[in-house]
Tab-separated table of N, CA and C and ligand atoms in Angstrom:
chain	number	residue	atom	x	y	z
A	1	MET	N	-5.885	-30.179	4.176
A	1	MET	CA	-6.405	-29.210	3.225
A	1	MET	C	-5.406	-28.079	3.009
A	2	SER	N	-4.732	-27.675	4.103
A	2	SER	CA	-3.813	-26.559	3.949
A	2	SER	C	-2.660	-26.906	3.022
A	3	ALA	N	-2.290	-28.166	2.964
A	3	ALA	CA	-1.171	-28.561	2.125
A	3	ALA	C	-1.485	-28.355	0.648
A	4	GLU	N	-2.768	-28.290	0.314
A	4	GLU	CA	-3.148	-28.096	-1.070
A	4	GLU	C	-3.361	-26.630	-1.395
A	5	PHE	N	-3.143	-25.799	-0.402
A	5	PHE	CA	-3.403	-24.373	-0.607
A	5	PHE	C	-2.412	-23.778	-1.591
A	6	GLU	N	-2.951	-22.979	-2.468
A	6	GLU	CA	-2.085	-22.220	-3.353
A	6	GLU	C	-2.488	-20.769	-3.235
A	7	PRO	N	-1.545	-19.882	-3.102
A	7	PRO	CA	-1.894	-18.480	-2.894
A	7	PRO	C	-2.525	-17.875	-4.137
A	8	SER	N	-3.478	-17.026	-3.877
A	8	SER	CA	-4.071	-16.305	-4.992
A	8	SER	C	-3.171	-15.132	-5.356
A	9	SER	N	-3.450	-14.508	-6.458
A	9	SER	CA	-2.594	-13.420	-6.906
A	9	SER	C	-2.854	-12.155	-6.103
A	10	GLU	N	-1.987	-11.188	-6.330
A	10	GLU	CA	-2.171	-9.898	-5.657
A	10	GLU	C	-3.538	-9.309	-5.989
A	11	ILE	N	-4.008	-9.591	-7.173
A	11	ILE	CA	-5.289	-9.032	-7.609
A	11	ILE	C	-6.426	-9.524	-6.726
A	12	THR	N	-6.344	-10.735	-6.286
A	12	THR	CA	-7.412	-11.273	-5.451
A	12	THR	C	-7.168	-11.013	-3.976
A	13	GLY	N	-6.143	-10.242	-3.656
A	13	GLY	CA	-5.945	-9.847	-2.277
A	13	GLY	C	-4.691	-10.393	-1.646
A	14	GLY	N	-3.930	-11.223	-2.348
A	14	GLY	CA	-2.685	-11.722	-1.807
A	14	GLY	C	-2.805	-13.154	-1.336
A	15	ALA	N	-1.763	-13.597	-0.650
A	15	ALA	CA	-1.626	-15.013	-0.304
A	15	ALA	C	-2.723	-15.519	0.623
A	16	TRP	N	-3.341	-14.628	1.363
A	16	TRP	CA	-4.309	-15.093	2.360
A	16	TRP	C	-5.724	-15.174	1.816
A	17	TYR	N	-5.851	-14.919	0.541
A	17	TYR	CA	-7.191	-14.926	-0.047
A	17	TYR	C	-7.320	-15.999	-1.108
A	18	VAL	N	-8.445	-16.670	-1.116
A	18	VAL	CA	-8.768	-17.646	-2.153
A	18	VAL	C	-10.100	-17.242	-2.752
A	19	GLU	N	-10.079	-16.948	-4.031
A	19	GLU	CA	-11.284	-16.522	-4.744
A	19	GLU	C	-11.964	-15.369	-4.015
A	20	GLY	N	-11.166	-14.448	-3.538
A	20	GLY	CA	-11.695	-13.234	-2.919
A	20	GLY	C	-12.082	-13.369	-1.466
A	21	SER	N	-11.979	-14.568	-0.906
A	21	SER	CA	-12.356	-14.762	0.500
A	21	SER	C	-11.112	-15.062	1.325
A	22	LEU	N	-11.104	-14.533	2.537
A	22	LEU	CA	-9.988	-14.772	3.442
A	22	LEU	C	-9.919	-16.255	3.787
A	23	ASP	N	-8.758	-16.863	3.599
A	23	ASP	CA	-8.590	-18.292	3.878
A	23	ASP	C	-8.267	-18.468	5.356
A	24	THR	N	-9.307	-18.354	6.176
A	24	THR	CA	-9.100	-18.367	7.630
A	24	THR	C	-8.573	-19.712	8.122
A	25	GLU	N	-8.952	-20.792	7.459
A	25	GLU	CA	-8.474	-22.109	7.910
A	25	GLU	C	-6.955	-22.198	7.753
A	26	PHE	N	-6.466	-21.778	6.608
A	26	PHE	CA	-5.026	-21.807	6.359
A	26	PHE	C	-4.296	-20.858	7.309
A	27	ILE	N	-4.855	-19.682	7.490
A	27	ILE	CA	-4.240	-18.709	8.382
A	27	ILE	C	-4.171	-19.259	9.809
A	28	ASN	N	-5.248	-19.895	10.257
A	28	ASN	CA	-5.253	-20.434	11.619
A	28	ASN	C	-4.250	-21.567	11.789
A	29	VAL	N	-4.073	-22.368	10.744
A	29	VAL	CA	-3.058	-23.432	10.802
A	29	VAL	C	-1.679	-22.805	10.972
A	30	LEU	N	-1.414	-21.779	10.196
A	30	LEU	CA	-0.110	-21.114	10.287
A	30	LEU	C	0.057	-20.411	11.627
A	31	LYS	N	-1.016	-19.809	12.126
A	31	LYS	CA	-0.931	-19.131	13.426
A	31	LYS	C	-0.588	-20.145	14.516
A	32	GLU	N	-1.214	-21.308	14.447
A	32	GLU	CA	-0.920	-22.313	15.459
A	32	GLU	C	0.522	-22.806	15.340
A	33	GLN	N	0.968	-23.014	14.110
A	33	GLN	CA	2.352	-23.454	13.899
A	33	GLN	C	3.337	-22.427	14.451
A	34	CYS	N	3.071	-21.167	14.164
A	34	CYS	CA	3.956	-20.097	14.658
A	34	CYS	C	3.936	-20.060	16.183
A	35	TRP	N	2.728	-20.163	16.753
A	35	TRP	CA	2.616	-20.109	18.212
A	35	TRP	C	3.425	-21.243	18.845
A	36	ARG	N	3.280	-22.447	18.278
A	36	ARG	CA	3.986	-23.609	18.835
A	36	ARG	C	5.506	-23.441	18.734
A	37	LYS	N	5.952	-22.897	17.632
A	37	LYS	CA	7.386	-22.679	17.459
A	37	LYS	C	7.896	-21.707	18.529
A	38	ILE	N	7.188	-20.616	18.699
A	38	ILE	CA	7.615	-19.612	19.682
A	38	ILE	C	7.571	-20.211	21.092
A	39	TYR	N	6.485	-20.913	21.386
A	39	TYR	CA	6.334	-21.494	22.717
A	39	TYR	C	7.436	-22.517	22.991
A	40	GLY	N	7.783	-23.263	21.969
A	40	GLY	CA	8.779	-24.325	22.123
A	40	GLY	C	10.172	-23.814	22.442
A	41	VAL	N	10.490	-22.641	21.929
A	41	VAL	CA	11.849	-22.133	22.145
A	41	VAL	C	11.891	-20.946	23.116
A	42	LYS	N	10.713	-20.616	23.676
A	42	LYS	CA	10.574	-19.513	24.644
A	42	LYS	C	10.653	-18.143	23.968
A	43	VAL	N	11.703	-17.920	23.218
A	43	VAL	CA	11.870	-16.645	22.502
A	43	VAL	C	12.318	-16.975	21.078
A	44	ALA	N	11.634	-16.393	20.104
A	44	ALA	CA	11.972	-16.713	18.719
A	44	ALA	C	12.109	-15.444	17.891
A	45	THR	N	13.034	-15.480	16.983
A	45	THR	CA	13.152	-14.383	16.017
A	45	THR	C	12.235	-14.687	14.834
A	46	LEU	N	11.961	-13.674	14.057
A	46	LEU	CA	11.135	-13.874	12.873
A	46	LEU	C	11.787	-14.883	11.921
A	47	GLU	N	13.107	-14.792	11.805
A	47	GLU	CA	13.821	-15.722	10.923
A	47	GLU	C	13.682	-17.160	11.421
A	48	GLY	N	13.756	-17.335	12.734
A	48	GLY	CA	13.623	-18.669	13.313
A	48	GLY	C	12.235	-19.244	13.088
A	49	ILE	N	11.232	-18.382	13.235
A	49	ILE	CA	9.853	-18.836	13.019
A	49	ILE	C	9.662	-19.205	11.546
A	50	ALA	N	10.153	-18.348	10.665
A	50	ALA	CA	10.008	-18.599	9.229
A	50	ALA	C	10.703	-19.908	8.841
A	51	ASP	N	11.855	-20.148	9.435
A	51	ASP	CA	12.600	-21.369	9.136
A	51	ASP	C	11.833	-22.598	9.626
A	52	ALA	N	11.238	-22.485	10.810
A	52	ALA	CA	10.479	-23.604	11.361
A	52	ALA	C	9.255	-23.899	10.507
A	53	ILE	N	8.591	-22.860	10.027
A	53	ILE	CA	7.425	-23.047	9.164
A	53	ILE	C	7.856	-23.733	7.873
A	54	LYS	N	8.986	-23.291	7.359
A	54	LYS	CA	9.494	-23.878	6.109
A	54	LYS	C	9.775	-25.367	6.300
A	55	ARG	N	10.394	-25.718	7.419
A	55	ARG	CA	10.773	-27.110	7.661
A	55	ARG	C	9.576	-27.979	8.024
A	56	SER	N	8.483	-27.347	8.499
A	56	SER	CA	7.316	-28.128	8.920
A	56	SER	C	6.510	-28.648	7.745
A	57	ASN	N	6.760	-28.127	6.560
A	57	ASN	CA	6.002	-28.525	5.361
A	57	ASN	C	4.498	-28.359	5.551
A	58	VAL	N	4.115	-27.343	6.300
A	58	VAL	CA	2.696	-27.125	6.550
A	58	VAL	C	1.969	-26.663	5.289
A	59	CYS	N	2.714	-26.114	4.359
A	59	CYS	CA	2.090	-25.733	3.095
A	59	CYS	C	3.080	-25.948	1.962
A	60	GLN	N	2.542	-26.121	0.789
A	60	GLN	CA	3.380	-26.411	-0.367
A	60	GLN	C	4.147	-25.184	-0.834
A	61	ILE	N	3.547	-24.024	-0.650
A	61	ILE	CA	4.221	-22.811	-1.083
A	61	ILE	C	5.254	-22.403	-0.046
A	62	GLU	N	6.256	-21.680	-0.502
A	62	GLU	CA	7.248	-21.159	0.434
A	62	GLU	C	6.842	-19.754	0.820
A	63	LEU	N	6.512	-19.580	2.091
A	63	LEU	CA	6.081	-18.267	2.552
A	63	LEU	C	7.269	-17.324	2.625
A	64	THR	N	7.019	-16.077	2.285
A	64	THR	CA	8.067	-15.082	2.425
A	64	THR	C	8.182	-14.689	3.893
A	65	LYS	N	9.287	-14.055	4.216
A	65	LYS	CA	9.476	-13.572	5.591
A	65	LYS	C	8.362	-12.584	5.950
A	66	GLN	N	7.967	-11.768	4.974
A	66	GLN	CA	6.900	-10.787	5.232
A	66	GLN	C	5.575	-11.490	5.538
A	67	GLN	N	5.302	-12.580	4.834
A	67	GLN	CA	4.057	-13.304	5.083
A	67	GLN	C	4.063	-13.937	6.471
A	68	VAL	N	5.213	-14.486	6.876
A	68	VAL	CA	5.304	-15.049	8.227
A	68	VAL	C	5.146	-13.928	9.257
A	69	GLU	N	5.712	-12.779	8.944
A	69	GLU	CA	5.573	-11.632	9.855
A	69	GLU	C	4.104	-11.237	9.995
A	70	GLU	N	3.357	-11.301	8.911
A	70	GLU	CA	1.931	-10.972	8.982
A	70	GLU	C	1.195	-11.929	9.908
A	71	ILE	N	1.570	-13.219	9.845
A	71	ILE	CA	0.947	-14.204	10.729
A	71	ILE	C	1.310	-13.914	12.188
A	72	VAL	N	2.596	-13.628	12.421
A	72	VAL	CA	3.036	-13.359	13.793
A	72	VAL	C	2.391	-12.075	14.326
A	73	LYS	N	2.270	-11.062	13.464
A	73	LYS	CA	1.611	-9.816	13.887
A	73	LYS	C	0.146	-10.083	14.242
A	74	ALA	N	-0.472	-11.007	13.519
A	74	ALA	CA	-1.861	-11.358	13.846
A	74	ALA	C	-1.931	-11.992	15.231
A	75	LEU	N	-0.924	-12.813	15.577
A	75	LEU	CA	-0.867	-13.397	16.916
A	75	LEU	C	-0.678	-12.312	17.971
A	76	VAL	N	0.089	-11.280	17.614
A	76	VAL	CA	0.269	-10.154	18.542
A	76	VAL	C	-1.072	-9.448	18.745
A	77	LEU	N	-1.797	-9.249	17.651
A	77	LEU	CA	-3.111	-8.616	17.753
A	77	LEU	C	-4.075	-9.472	18.574
A	78	ASP	N	-3.923	-10.788	18.479
A	78	ASP	CA	-4.774	-11.704	19.244
A	78	ASP	C	-4.379	-11.770	20.716
A	79	ASN	N	-3.291	-11.083	21.055
A	79	ASN	CA	-2.771	-11.111	22.427
A	79	ASN	C	-2.286	-12.498	22.822
A	80	GLU	N	-1.853	-13.279	21.848
A	80	GLU	CA	-1.289	-14.601	22.103
A	80	GLU	C	0.229	-14.530	22.181
A	81	VAL	N	0.794	-13.516	21.571
A	81	VAL	CA	2.247	-13.362	21.465
A	81	VAL	C	2.592	-11.901	21.707
A	82	MET	N	3.737	-11.665	22.302
A	82	MET	CA	4.172	-10.268	22.462
A	82	MET	C	5.524	-10.062	21.793
A	83	GLU	N	5.701	-8.837	21.323
A	83	GLU	CA	6.954	-8.472	20.666
A	83	GLU	C	7.891	-7.903	21.716
A	84	VAL	N	9.113	-8.409	21.736
A	84	VAL	CA	10.112	-7.924	22.700
A	84	VAL	C	11.440	-7.709	21.986
A	85	LYS	N	12.339	-7.013	22.639
A	85	LYS	CA	13.670	-6.832	22.077
A	85	LYS	C	14.684	-7.585	22.924
A	86	SER	N	15.595	-8.217	22.240
A	86	SER	CA	16.602	-9.005	22.938
A	86	SER	C	17.494	-8.109	23.808
A	87	THR	N	17.763	-8.628	25.013
A	87	THR	CA	18.715	-7.954	25.900
A	87	THR	C	20.103	-8.579	25.771
A	88	GLY	N	20.160	-9.701	25.043
A	88	GLY	CA	21.436	-10.394	24.863
A	88	GLY	C	21.828	-11.264	26.041
A	89	THR	N	20.979	-11.328	27.063
A	89	THR	CA	21.296	-12.155	28.232
A	89	THR	C	20.131	-13.088	28.528
A	90	GLY	N	20.393	-14.081	29.406
A	90	GLY	CA	19.343	-15.014	29.806
A	90	GLY	C	18.740	-15.717	28.602
A	91	GLU	N	17.412	-15.681	28.502
A	91	GLU	CA	16.747	-16.380	27.398
A	91	GLU	C	17.065	-15.758	26.043
A	92	PHE	N	17.641	-14.554	26.058
A	92	PHE	CA	17.992	-13.885	24.805
A	92	PHE	C	19.466	-14.091	24.435
A	93	ALA	N	20.145	-14.975	25.170
A	93	ALA	CA	21.601	-15.091	25.039
A	93	ALA	C	22.065	-15.357	23.606
A	94	SER	N	21.257	-16.092	22.845
A	94	SER	CA	21.679	-16.435	21.475
A	94	SER	C	21.176	-15.428	20.438
A	95	ILE	N	20.554	-14.363	20.917
A	95	ILE	CA	19.960	-13.385	19.993
A	95	ILE	C	20.672	-12.044	20.173
A	96	PRO	N	21.092	-11.428	19.080
A	96	PRO	CA	21.809	-10.143	19.194
A	96	PRO	C	20.994	-9.099	19.971
A	97	VAL	N	21.673	-8.289	20.737
A	97	VAL	CA	21.028	-7.238	21.535
A	97	VAL	C	20.229	-6.315	20.616
A	98	GLY	N	18.997	-6.046	21.030
A	98	GLY	CA	18.161	-5.101	20.299
A	98	GLY	C	17.321	-5.725	19.200
A	99	LYS	N	17.592	-6.990	18.894
A	99	LYS	CA	16.833	-7.648	17.828
A	99	LYS	C	15.406	-7.912	18.300
A	100	VAL	N	14.455	-7.621	17.430
A	100	VAL	CA	13.049	-7.882	17.754
A	100	VAL	C	12.805	-9.379	17.728
A	101	CYS	N	12.134	-9.872	18.757
A	101	CYS	CA	11.770	-11.277	18.792
A	101	CYS	C	10.412	-11.419	19.466
A	102	TYR	N	9.969	-12.663	19.585
A	102	TYR	CA	8.587	-12.888	20.014
A	102	TYR	C	8.513	-13.923	21.116
A	103	LYS	N	7.602	-13.678	22.069
A	103	LYS	CA	7.372	-14.596	23.183
A	103	LYS	C	5.876	-14.860	23.291
A	104	CYS	N	5.529	-16.062	23.721
A	104	CYS	CA	4.122	-16.366	23.944
A	104	CYS	C	3.657	-15.713	25.239
A	105	ILE	N	2.395	-15.325	25.246
A	105	ILE	CA	1.799	-14.771	26.445
A	105	ILE	C	1.033	-15.892	27.129
A	106	GLY	N	1.465	-16.310	28.299
A	106	GLY	CA	0.815	-17.396	29.011
A	106	GLY	C	1.143	-18.747	28.403
A	107	LYS	N	0.498	-19.777	28.951
A	107	LYS	CA	0.794	-21.128	28.509
A	107	LYS	C	-0.313	-21.705	27.638
A	108	ARG	N	-1.383	-20.979	27.527
A	108	ARG	CA	-2.501	-21.491	26.746
A	108	ARG	C	-2.147	-21.479	25.280
A	109	GLY	N	-2.421	-22.591	24.616
A	109	GLY	CA	-2.112	-22.690	23.202
A	109	GLY	C	-3.045	-21.874	22.355
A	110	TYR	N	-2.582	-21.597	21.173
A	110	TYR	CA	-3.420	-20.892	20.235
A	110	TYR	C	-4.534	-21.811	19.772
A	111	GLY	N	-5.668	-21.252	19.431
A	111	GLY	CA	-6.736	-22.069	18.877
A	111	GLY	C	-8.107	-21.618	19.338
A	112	GLY	N	-8.183	-20.912	20.442
A	112	GLY	CA	-9.474	-20.439	20.910
A	112	GLY	C	-9.803	-19.079	20.337
A	113	GLU	N	-10.870	-18.532	20.823
A	113	GLU	CA	-11.252	-17.184	20.416
A	113	GLU	C	-10.272	-16.198	21.033
A	114	PRO	N	-10.052	-15.069	20.371
A	114	PRO	CA	-9.214	-14.054	20.986
A	114	PRO	C	-9.788	-13.657	22.341
A	115	LYS	N	-8.892	-13.439	23.282
A	115	LYS	CA	-9.343	-13.125	24.630
A	115	LYS	C	-9.961	-11.747	24.697
A	116	LEU	N	-10.869	-11.579	25.647
A	116	LEU	CA	-11.424	-10.261	25.892
A	116	LEU	C	-10.277	-9.342	26.285
A	117	GLY	N	-10.252	-8.201	25.741
A	117	GLY	CA	-9.177	-7.282	26.048
A	117	GLY	C	-7.997	-7.461	25.134
A	118	ALA	N	-8.165	-8.281	24.103
A	118	ALA	CA	-7.052	-8.539	23.194
A	118	ALA	C	-6.742	-7.320	22.336
A	119	LEU	N	-7.679	-6.414	22.237
A	119	LEU	CA	-7.490	-5.267	21.358
A	119	LEU	C	-7.698	-3.966	22.129
A	120	PRO	N	-6.781	-3.635	23.015
A	120	PRO	CA	-6.951	-2.428	23.810
A	120	PRO	C	-6.831	-1.158	22.976
A	121	SER	N	-6.188	-1.233	21.828
A	121	SER	CA	-6.078	-0.070	20.972
A	121	SER	C	-6.410	-0.486	19.552
A	122	ILE	N	-6.689	0.499	18.734
A	122	ILE	CA	-7.126	0.187	17.376
A	122	ILE	C	-6.085	-0.674	16.661
A	123	PRO	N	-6.523	-1.787	16.079
A	123	PRO	CA	-5.561	-2.733	15.498
A	123	PRO	C	-4.865	-2.196	14.255
A	124	CYS	N	-5.447	-1.215	13.610
A	124	CYS	CA	-4.870	-0.719	12.353
A	124	CYS	C	-3.449	-0.179	12.552
A	125	GLY	N	-3.156	0.268	13.763
A	125	GLY	CA	-1.851	0.866	14.025
A	125	GLY	C	-0.691	-0.085	13.827
A	126	VAL	N	-0.934	-1.377	14.012
A	126	VAL	CA	0.142	-2.361	13.840
A	126	VAL	C	-0.177	-3.335	12.713
A	127	CYS	N	-1.175	-3.011	11.912
A	127	CYS	CA	-1.624	-3.945	10.879
A	127	CYS	C	-0.709	-3.884	9.653
A	128	PRO	N	-0.168	-5.031	9.238
A	128	PRO	CA	0.709	-5.033	8.062
A	128	PRO	C	-0.053	-4.825	6.753
A	129	GLN	N	-1.385	-4.879	6.812
A	129	GLN	CA	-2.191	-4.727	5.593
A	129	GLN	C	-2.725	-3.312	5.438
A	130	ILE	N	-2.329	-2.393	6.286
A	130	ILE	CA	-2.976	-1.086	6.311
A	130	ILE	C	-2.855	-0.352	4.974
A	131	SER	N	-1.759	-0.556	4.260
A	131	SER	CA	-1.594	0.151	2.990
A	131	SER	C	-2.531	-0.388	1.911
A	132	ARG	N	-3.063	-1.573	2.138
A	132	ARG	CA	-3.957	-2.185	1.143
A	132	ARG	C	-5.407	-2.167	1.602
A	133	CYS	N	-5.650	-1.601	2.763
A	133	CYS	CA	-6.989	-1.627	3.343
A	133	CYS	C	-7.767	-0.382	2.922
A	134	THR	N	-8.861	-0.604	2.225
A	134	THR	CA	-9.721	0.500	1.787
A	134	THR	C	-11.171	0.140	2.069
A	135	PRO	N	-12.031	1.164	2.212
A	135	PRO	CA	-13.437	0.882	2.540
A	135	PRO	C	-14.120	-0.051	1.550
A	136	ASP	N	-13.760	0.061	0.259
A	136	ASP	CA	-14.439	-0.752	-0.753
A	136	ASP	C	-13.575	-1.909	-1.254
A	137	GLY	N	-12.418	-2.113	-0.657
A	137	GLY	CA	-11.491	-3.114	-1.165
A	137	GLY	C	-11.750	-4.503	-0.601
A	138	ILE	N	-10.966	-5.468	-1.085
A	138	ILE	CA	-11.049	-6.838	-0.560
A	138	ILE	C	-10.622	-6.841	0.898
A	139	ILE	N	-9.571	-6.084	1.181
A	139	ILE	CA	-9.152	-5.875	2.571
A	139	ILE	C	-9.797	-4.573	3.016
A	140	SER	N	-10.710	-4.662	3.954
A	140	SER	CA	-11.545	-3.515	4.298
A	140	SER	C	-11.938	-3.562	5.772
A	141	PRO	N	-12.098	-2.396	6.401
A	141	PRO	CA	-12.614	-2.389	7.774
A	141	PRO	C	-13.989	-3.041	7.884
A	142	ASN	N	-14.725	-3.037	6.767
A	142	ASN	CA	-16.070	-3.619	6.788
A	142	ASN	C	-16.056	-5.133	6.968
A	143	THR	N	-14.955	-5.763	6.572
A	143	THR	CA	-14.871	-7.224	6.673
A	143	THR	C	-13.764	-7.677	7.620
A	144	CYS	N	-13.078	-6.747	8.233
A	144	CYS	CA	-11.922	-7.073	9.070
A	144	CYS	C	-12.378	-7.522	10.464
A	145	ALA	N	-12.043	-8.750	10.818
A	145	ALA	CA	-12.447	-9.296	12.113
A	145	ALA	C	-11.816	-8.518	13.262
A	146	TYR	N	-10.567	-8.104	13.088
A	146	TYR	CA	-9.889	-7.364	14.157
A	146	TYR	C	-10.555	-6.010	14.390
A	147	TYR	N	-10.884	-5.350	13.306
A	147	TYR	CA	-11.516	-4.030	13.427
A	147	TYR	C	-12.902	-4.154	14.058
A	148	GLN	N	-13.650	-5.174	13.618
A	148	GLN	CA	-14.999	-5.358	14.161
A	148	GLN	C	-14.935	-5.684	15.658
A	149	LYS	N	-13.966	-6.499	16.049
A	149	LYS	CA	-13.829	-6.826	17.479
A	149	LYS	C	-13.430	-5.591	18.268
A	150	TRP	N	-12.610	-4.769	17.655
A	150	TRP	CA	-12.206	-3.534	18.335
A	150	TRP	C	-13.414	-2.629	18.532
A	151	LEU	N	-14.300	-2.558	17.514
A	151	LEU	CA	-15.489	-1.740	17.644
A	151	LEU	C	-16.393	-2.266	18.763
A	152	ASP	N	-16.392	-3.604	18.934
A	152	ASP	CA	-17.253	-4.217	19.955
A	152	ASP	C	-16.664	-4.142	21.350
A	153	PHE	N	-15.380	-3.790	21.407
A	153	PHE	CA	-14.666	-3.841	22.690
A	153	PHE	C	-15.238	-2.848	23.691
B	201	SF4	S1	-9.310	-2.466	9.292
B	201	SF4	FE1	-7.738	-2.706	7.722
B	201	SF4	S2	-5.926	-1.660	8.568
B	201	SF4	FE2	-7.357	-2.011	10.260
B	201	SF4	S3	-6.716	-3.957	11.162
B	201	SF4	FE3	-8.293	-4.440	9.639
B	201	SF4	S4	-7.210	-4.866	7.750
B	201	SF4	FE4	-5.785	-3.822	9.121
């Protein structure tokens, strides 16, 4: 089904929305693909993840680097992935010093519910959609799963 996905326009909320509804199935497919890529290489740069997604043919559209970043940031919010900076040594040997990259947290694959404690701080602080999030908008705290989970935390 994800292969038939076509992004909606900015008016309908951007690539992650279809007819005004968040396309959670497509997003979860991409989240799993990103998680597997990161897990497979231990440490991945955003460019590496984006390239792997492109080569996987998981969707017909070509995702922008920003869109892949949004997926990876969602994994960070889910506490499945952590953001780190390359030290240029060891597992970071092929990555320039100081470059932001991503590592999986634990060995459990993506696919379950976010873990308890996944949102120790308000998710809006690292949310790539914050500039488009309004109380009455398509992207809204009223419909945001991350925000609602944070409220329940
Ligand atoms: S409430 Fe809005 S800004 Fe906060 S995490 Fe959700 S979408 Fe992002």
